[in-house]
Coordinates of C-alpha atoms in Angstrom, one line a residue:
X1405 CA 98.5 51.2 120.3
X1406 CA 99.5 53.3 123.3
X1407 CA 96.2 55.0 124.0
X1408 CA 96.9 55.6 127.7
X1409 CA 95.2 58.5 129.5
X1410 CA 96.5 60.7 132.3
X1411 CA 94.0 59.3 134.7
X1412 CA 95.0 55.7 134.0
X1413 CA 98.7 56.5 134.5
X1414 CA 98.1 58.4 137.8
X1415 CA 95.9 55.6 139.1
X1416 CA 98.6 53.1 138.5
X1417 CA 101.2 55.3 140.1
X1418 CA 99.2 55.9 143.2
X1419 CA 98.3 52.2 143.5
X1420 CA 102.0 51.5 144.0
X1421 CA 102.1 53.8 147.0
X1422 CA 101.2 52.3 150.4
X1423 CA 97.7 53.0 151.7
X1424 CA 99.1 54.2 155.0
X1425 CA 100.0 57.5 153.2
X1426 CA 97.4 60.1 152.2
X1427 CA 96.9 59.8 148.5
X1428 CA 93.8 62.0 148.2
X1429 CA 93.7 64.9 145.7
X1430 CA 95.5 67.8 147.2
X1431 CA 97.8 65.6 149.2
X1432 CA 101.6 65.8 148.8
X1433 CA 101.8 62.4 147.2
X1434 CA 99.0 63.2 144.7
X1435 CA 100.3 66.6 143.8
X1436 CA 103.9 65.2 143.2
X1437 CA 102.7 62.3 141.1
X1438 CA 100.2 64.3 139.0
X1439 CA 102.8 66.3 136.9
X1440 CA 104.7 63.1 136.3
X1441 CA 101.6 61.4 135.0
X1442 CA 101.0 64.3 132.6
X1443 CA 104.5 64.0 131.2
X1444 CA 104.2 60.2 130.9
X1445 CA 101.0 60.7 128.9
X1446 CA 102.8 63.0 126.5
X1447 CA 105.5 60.4 126.2
X1448 CA 102.9 57.8 125.2
X1449 CA 101.6 60.2 122.6
X1450 CA 105.1 60.6 121.2
X1451 CA 105.5 56.9 121.3
X1452 CA 102.4 56.4 119.1
X1453 CA 103.8 59.0 116.7
X1454 CA 107.2 57.2 116.6
X1455 CA 105.5 53.9 115.8
X1456 CA 103.5 55.5 113.0
X1457 CA 106.5 57.1 111.5
X1458 CA 108.5 53.9 111.6
X1459 CA 106.4 52.1 109.0
X1460 CA 105.9 52.9 105.3
X1461 CA 102.1 52.6 105.3
X1462 CA 101.6 55.2 108.0
X1463 CA 104.7 57.5 107.8
X1464 CA 104.3 61.1 107.1
X1465 CA 106.0 62.5 104.0
X1466 CA 109.2 63.5 105.8
X1467 CA 109.8 60.1 107.3
X1468 CA 108.5 58.3 104.2
X1469 CA 111.2 59.9 102.2
X1470 CA 113.8 58.7 104.7
X1471 CA 112.4 55.1 104.5
X1472 CA 112.4 55.3 100.7
X1473 CA 116.1 56.3 100.7
X1474 CA 116.8 52.9 102.3
X1475 CA 115.4 51.4 99.0
X1476 CA 117.3 53.8 96.7
X1477 CA 114.1 55.7 96.0
X1478 CA 113.7 59.5 96.1
X1479 CA 110.6 61.6 95.2
X1480 CA 110.4 62.8 91.6
X1481 CA 111.3 66.4 91.6
X1482 CA 109.1 69.1 90.0
X1483 CA 109.9 69.6 86.3
X1484 CA 109.6 72.6 84.0
X1485 CA 107.0 72.6 81.2
X1486 CA 108.3 72.8 77.6
X1487 CA 105.9 74.6 75.3
X1488 CA 105.7 75.5 71.7
X1489 CA 106.4 79.1 70.8
X1490 CA 105.5 80.7 67.5
X1491 CA 107.3 83.9 66.5
X1492 CA 107.1 86.4 63.6
X1493 CA 108.7 87.2 61.4
X1494 CA 109.6 83.5 60.9
X1495 CA 113.2 84.1 60.1
X1496 CA 113.9 85.8 63.4
X1497 CA 116.3 83.9 65.8
X1498 CA 115.1 84.1 69.4
X1499 CA 117.2 81.2 70.8
X1500 CA 118.1 82.0 74.4
X1501 CA 115.8 85.0 74.7
X1502 CA 113.5 85.3 77.7
X1503 CA 109.8 86.2 77.7
X1504 CA 107.0 86.8 80.2
X1505 CA 103.3 86.0 80.6
X1506 CA 101.7 87.3 83.8
X1507 CA 104.0 86.4 86.6
X1508 CA 105.8 83.6 84.8
X1509 CA 109.0 83.8 82.8
X1510 CA 110.0 81.6 79.9
X1511 CA 113.3 81.0 78.0
X1512 CA 113.6 79.9 74.4
X1513 CA 115.5 76.6 74.2
X1514 CA 115.9 75.5 70.5
X1515 CA 114.4 75.8 67.1
X1516 CA 111.8 73.4 65.8
X1517 CA 111.0 74.9 62.5
X1518 CA 111.0 78.4 60.9
X1519 CA 109.2 80.6 63.4
X1520 CA 108.7 77.7 65.9
X1521 CA 110.7 77.1 69.0
X1522 CA 110.8 75.0 72.2
X1523 CA 110.1 77.3 75.1
X1524 CA 110.7 76.3 78.7
X1525 CA 108.8 77.8 81.7
X1526 CA 111.3 78.9 84.4
X1527 CA 108.9 78.0 87.2
X1528 CA 108.7 74.2 87.8
X1529 CA 105.4 72.4 88.1
X1530 CA 102.0 72.1 86.4
X1531 CA 101.5 75.9 86.5
X1532 CA 103.7 76.2 83.4
X1533 CA 101.3 74.0 81.4
X1534 CA 98.5 76.6 81.7
X1535 CA 100.3 79.7 80.5
X1536 CA 99.3 80.0 76.8
X1537 CA 98.9 83.3 74.9
X1538 CA 100.9 86.4 74.0
X1539 CA 104.4 86.7 75.4
X1540 CA 106.2 89.9 76.2
X1541 CA 110.0 90.0 75.7
X1542 CA 111.9 90.8 78.9
X1543 CA 114.6 92.6 76.8
X1544 CA 114.1 94.4 73.6
X1545 CA 114.4 92.1 70.5
X1546 CA 115.0 94.0 67.3
X1547 CA 112.6 93.0 64.5
X1548 CA 110.3 90.9 66.7
X1549 CA 106.6 91.3 65.7
X1550 CA 104.7 88.7 67.7
X1551 CA 105.5 86.0 70.2
X1552 CA 102.8 83.4 71.2
X1553 CA 102.8 80.2 73.3
X1554 CA 100.5 77.9 71.4
X1555 CA 100.7 74.5 73.0
X1556 CA 102.4 72.2 75.5
X1557 CA 105.1 69.8 74.2
X1558 CA 106.2 68.2 77.5
X1559 CA 104.0 69.0 80.5
X1560 CA 105.6 70.2 83.7
X1561 CA 105.0 68.2 86.8
X1562 CA 104.7 69.0 90.5
X1563 CA 106.9 67.2 93.0
X1564 CA 105.8 63.6 93.4
X1565 CA 102.7 63.1 95.5
X1566 CA 103.1 61.4 98.9
X1567 CA 100.8 58.5 98.1
X1568 CA 102.4 57.9 94.7
X1569 CA 105.8 57.8 96.5
X1570 CA 104.4 55.4 99.1
X1571 CA 103.1 53.1 96.3
X1572 CA 106.6 53.1 94.7
X1573 CA 108.1 52.2 98.0
X1574 CA 105.9 49.1 98.4
X1575 CA 106.2 48.2 94.7
X1576 CA 110.0 48.0 95.3
X1577 CA 109.4 45.0 97.5
X1578 CA 106.9 43.3 95.2
X1579 CA 108.5 44.0 91.8
X1580 CA 112.2 43.7 91.2
X1581 CA 113.4 46.1 88.5
X1582 CA 116.4 44.4 86.8
X1583 CA 118.0 44.0 83.4
X1584 CA 115.2 45.2 81.1
X1585 CA 112.3 43.4 82.7
X1586 CA 108.8 45.0 82.6
X1587 CA 109.3 46.7 86.0
X1588 CA 112.7 48.1 84.9
X1589 CA 111.1 49.7 81.8
X1590 CA 108.2 51.1 83.8
X1591 CA 110.4 52.7 86.4
X1592 CA 112.9 54.2 83.9
X1593 CA 110.3 55.5 81.5
X1594 CA 107.9 56.9 84.1
X1595 CA 110.8 58.7 85.7
X1596 CA 111.4 60.8 82.5
X1597 CA 109.9 64.3 82.9
X1598 CA 106.6 64.6 81.1
X1599 CA 105.7 60.9 81.2
X1600 CA 102.5 60.1 83.2
X1601 CA 102.1 56.4 82.5
X1602 CA 103.6 53.6 80.4
X1603 CA 102.4 50.3 79.0
X1604 CA 105.2 47.9 78.2
X1605 CA 104.7 45.3 75.5
X1606 CA 107.4 42.7 75.4
X1607 CA 108.1 40.9 72.1
X1608 CA 105.5 43.3 70.6
X1609 CA 106.0 41.9 67.1
X1610 CA 105.9 38.4 68.5
X1611 CA 103.5 37.1 65.8
X1612 CA 106.7 36.7 63.7
X1613 CA 108.5 33.4 64.5
X1614 CA 112.3 33.6 64.5
X1615 CA 112.4 30.3 62.6
X1616 CA 110.5 31.9 59.7
X1617 CA 113.3 34.4 59.2
X1618 CA 115.9 31.7 58.3
X1619 CA 116.4 31.6 54.5
X1620 CA 115.1 28.5 52.8
X1621 CA 116.7 26.9 49.7
X1622 CA 114.5 28.9 47.4
X1623 CA 115.3 32.2 49.2
X1624 CA 119.0 31.3 48.9
X1625 CA 118.7 30.8 45.1
X1626 CA 116.8 34.1 44.7
X1627 CA 119.4 35.9 46.8
X1628 CA 122.4 34.6 44.9
X1629 CA 120.7 35.5 41.6
X1630 CA 119.8 39.1 42.5
X1631 CA 122.6 40.3 44.8
X1632 CA 125.0 41.1 41.9
X1633 CA 122.4 43.2 40.1
X1634 CA 121.6 45.6 42.8
X1635 CA 122.9 49.1 43.6
X1636 CA 125.9 48.9 46.0
X1637 CA 124.1 50.5 48.9
X1638 CA 121.0 48.3 48.5
X1639 CA 123.2 45.2 48.0
X1640 CA 125.1 45.9 51.2
X1641 CA 121.8 46.2 53.2
X1642 CA 120.3 43.1 51.7
X1643 CA 123.5 41.1 52.3
X1644 CA 123.6 42.2 56.0
X1645 CA 120.0 41.1 56.5
X1646 CA 120.4 37.8 54.6
X1647 CA 123.6 36.9 56.5
X1648 CA 122.0 37.8 59.9
X1649 CA 119.0 35.6 59.0
X1650 CA 121.1 32.7 57.8
X1651 CA 123.2 32.8 60.9
X1652 CA 120.0 32.8 63.1
X1653 CA 120.8 36.3 64.5
X1654 CA 117.4 37.7 63.7
X1655 CA 115.0 37.5 66.5
X1656 CA 111.9 39.1 67.9
X1657 CA 112.9 38.4 71.5
X1658 CA 114.6 41.7 72.0
X1659 CA 111.9 44.0 70.8
X1660 CA 110.0 46.2 73.2
X1661 CA 107.1 48.6 72.6
X1662 CA 106.7 51.4 75.1
X1663 CA 103.3 53.1 74.8
X1664 CA 103.1 56.3 76.8
X1665 CA 100.8 59.1 78.0
X1666 CA 102.0 62.5 79.1
X1667 CA 101.8 63.6 82.8
X1668 CA 98.3 65.0 82.2
X1669 CA 97.3 61.5 81.1
X1670 CA 96.8 62.7 77.5
X1671 CA 98.3 61.8 74.2
X1672 CA 102.1 62.4 74.2
X1673 CA 103.5 65.0 71.8
X1674 CA 106.1 64.1 69.1
X1675 CA 108.6 66.0 71.2
X1676 CA 108.0 63.9 74.3
X1677 CA 108.0 60.7 72.2
X1678 CA 111.3 61.6 70.8
X1679 CA 112.7 62.5 74.2
X1680 CA 111.7 59.1 75.6
X1681 CA 113.1 57.3 72.5
X1682 CA 116.4 59.1 72.8
X1683 CA 116.6 58.4 76.5
X1684 CA 115.7 54.7 76.4
X1685 CA 117.1 53.6 73.0
X1686 CA 118.2 56.1 70.4
X1687 CA 116.9 55.1 67.0
X1688 CA 120.2 55.7 65.3
X1689 CA 121.9 53.2 67.6
X1690 CA 118.9 50.9 68.1
X1691 CA 119.7 47.9 70.3
X1692 CA 123.3 48.9 70.9
X1693 CA 122.9 49.9 74.5
X1694 CA 123.4 53.7 74.1
X1695 CA 120.3 54.5 76.1
X1696 CA 118.8 53.0 79.3
X1697 CA 117.7 49.9 77.5
X1698 CA 120.0 46.8 77.8
X1699 CA 122.2 45.8 74.8
X1700 CA 120.1 43.8 72.4
X1701 CA 116.8 45.4 73.2
X1702 CA 115.3 47.3 70.3
X1703 CA 112.8 49.7 71.8
X1704 CA 110.0 51.6 70.0
X1705 CA 108.1 54.4 71.7
X1706 CA 104.6 55.5 70.7
X1707 CA 101.8 57.4 72.2
X1708 CA 98.4 55.9 73.0
X1709 CA 95.7 57.0 70.6
X1710 CA 92.7 59.1 71.6
X1711 CA 89.1 57.9 71.1
X1712 CA 86.5 60.6 71.2
X1713 CA 83.6 59.7 73.5
X1714 CA 80.3 61.5 72.9
X1715 CA 77.3 61.1 75.2
X1716 CA 73.6 61.3 74.4
X1717 CA 71.1 60.8 77.2
X1718 CA 67.6 61.8 78.4
X1719 CA 67.7 63.5 81.7
X1720 CA 64.8 64.4 84.0
X1721 CA 65.6 67.6 85.8
X1722 CA 64.2 68.9 89.1
X1723 CA 62.2 72.1 89.2
X1724 CA 64.4 75.1 88.4
X1725 CA 67.1 73.0 86.6
X1726 CA 67.8 72.4 83.0
X1727 CA 70.5 71.5 80.5
X1728 CA 71.6 75.1 80.2
X1729 CA 72.4 75.6 83.9
X1730 CA 73.8 72.1 84.5
X1731 CA 75.8 71.6 81.3
X1732 CA 79.1 72.4 82.9
X1733 CA 78.5 70.1 85.9
X1734 CA 77.5 67.3 83.5
X1735 CA 80.6 67.8 81.3
X1736 CA 82.8 67.9 84.4
X1737 CA 81.4 64.7 85.8
X1738 CA 82.0 62.8 82.6
X1739 CA 85.5 64.3 82.1
X1740 CA 86.4 63.3 85.7
X1741 CA 85.3 59.7 85.0
X1742 CA 87.3 59.5 81.8
X1743 CA 90.3 60.9 83.6
X1744 CA 90.0 58.2 86.2
X1745 CA 90.1 55.6 83.4
X1746 CA 93.1 57.2 81.7
X1747 CA 95.0 57.2 85.0
X1748 CA 94.4 53.4 85.2
X1749 CA 95.1 52.7 81.6
X1750 CA 98.6 51.3 82.1
X1751 CA 97.4 48.7 84.5
X1752 CA 94.4 47.6 82.5
X1753 CA 94.4 45.5 79.4
X1754 CA 91.4 47.3 77.8
X1755 CA 89.5 50.3 79.1
X1756 CA 85.7 50.0 79.2
X1757 CA 83.6 53.1 79.3
X1758 CA 80.5 52.0 81.2
X1759 CA 77.1 53.6 80.9
X1760 CA 76.2 52.6 84.5
X1761 CA 79.3 54.5 85.8
X1762 CA 78.4 57.6 83.8
X1763 CA 74.7 57.5 85.0
X1764 CA 75.8 57.0 88.6
X1765 CA 78.0 60.1 88.4
X1766 CA 75.3 62.2 86.7
X1767 CA 72.7 61.2 89.2
X1768 CA 74.9 62.6 92.0
X1769 CA 74.6 66.1 90.5
X1770 CA 72.1 68.2 92.4
X1771 CA 69.1 69.0 90.1
X1772 CA 69.2 65.7 88.2
X1773 CA 66.3 63.4 89.1
X1774 CA 66.5 60.5 86.6
X1775 CA 68.5 59.4 83.5
X1776 CA 67.5 57.0 80.7
X1777 CA 68.3 56.0 77.1
X1778 CA 72.0 56.8 77.6
X1779 CA 74.1 56.2 74.5
X1780 CA 77.9 56.3 74.1
X1781 CA 79.0 57.2 70.5
X1782 CA 75.4 56.4 69.4
X1783 CA 75.3 52.9 71.0
X1784 CA 73.4 51.7 74.1
X1785 CA 76.3 49.3 74.8
X1786 CA 79.4 50.0 76.9
X1787 CA 82.4 51.1 74.8
X1788 CA 85.5 48.9 74.9
X1789 CA 88.6 50.5 73.7
X1790 CA 91.7 49.0 72.1
X1791 CA 94.8 48.1 74.1
X1792 CA 96.5 51.3 73.1
X1793 CA 93.5 53.6 73.2
X1794 CA 92.4 56.2 75.8
X1795 CA 89.1 58.1 75.9
X1796 CA 88.7 61.9 75.5
X1797 CA 85.4 63.7 76.1
X1798 CA 83.6 64.9 72.9
X1799 CA 80.5 66.4 74.5
X1800 CA 77.2 65.5 76.0
X1801 CA 73.7 66.3 74.7
X1802 CA 70.1 65.4 75.1

């Protein structure tokens, strides 16, 4: 906007000086105006920077964070990975003990089952997701035989990326999160450590009509005839359900399904699902407002399901290239494509794995000349997944 040069500024300044004075280079007037023009040019540069930092679409991270604070938004902080640790003998108690792998330390949080524990990486970020293998106790533990990290339960995350933060900033103007609407659930669920994306399904059992839950005359006759013959606990349950239905208190309007992926855009572990469930709407107090969900909303949390995608194709290689030396590049190209799809899963009704997209990516690999007869899971058609399904790579072959 203010792309003004030193020469332009100096020319304008000298033009305001009467021609009866010497304004040539080297004159007193020229030499006194020249340094001022340089400083003014620097001022224009700073003014350009100021304008850029004043708007959300062009602000650098430092100033974007300050803009976001005006909307009550702060960057998601880096979180620590929680992994599964397996210890022998299985009856040993290692709760609270600290272990080490390479340059990373871990602390045992709580017991999952005999010999299995939740273990937290003490270093925040995605680096904690990659540290599997044999652990060494930092202090001597009597009776300990082996200690292994075998899997990731809740992935650690790095601090929120600048562009993701910028998107949330603009989304705050376009979507109002309030009182259990879709945007409210998206924001609250995605903010839980370990969650990468969420698909919200309102009235997810909506094929059931509330009117169909009201007991008819035949149902009333059946109920009155059977209630006295039942076990006390069963009778109490049936009585509560019957009275709620008769008084039109049963409804599908407050049911919500949250389908999630972890922060690596993979299937969520049972531990992560349980964490989200307890945070949003604890199962033991479903619909009572003890979580982040409003009173009356019964929330279920599930993970998206994996669908294995295998690729078979005929590739013509350039001289000096073959499957053996390009296999890794081919696998990486397909995996990157499927990762792109998984990242966009929450915003898409149904993911479609397209043969044309795969072939385009493979043709960009140096050494591949042509591709034909590509099949996905044995079919020459594109693969359309279900609403709650995401693709994972199962391999590529000729």
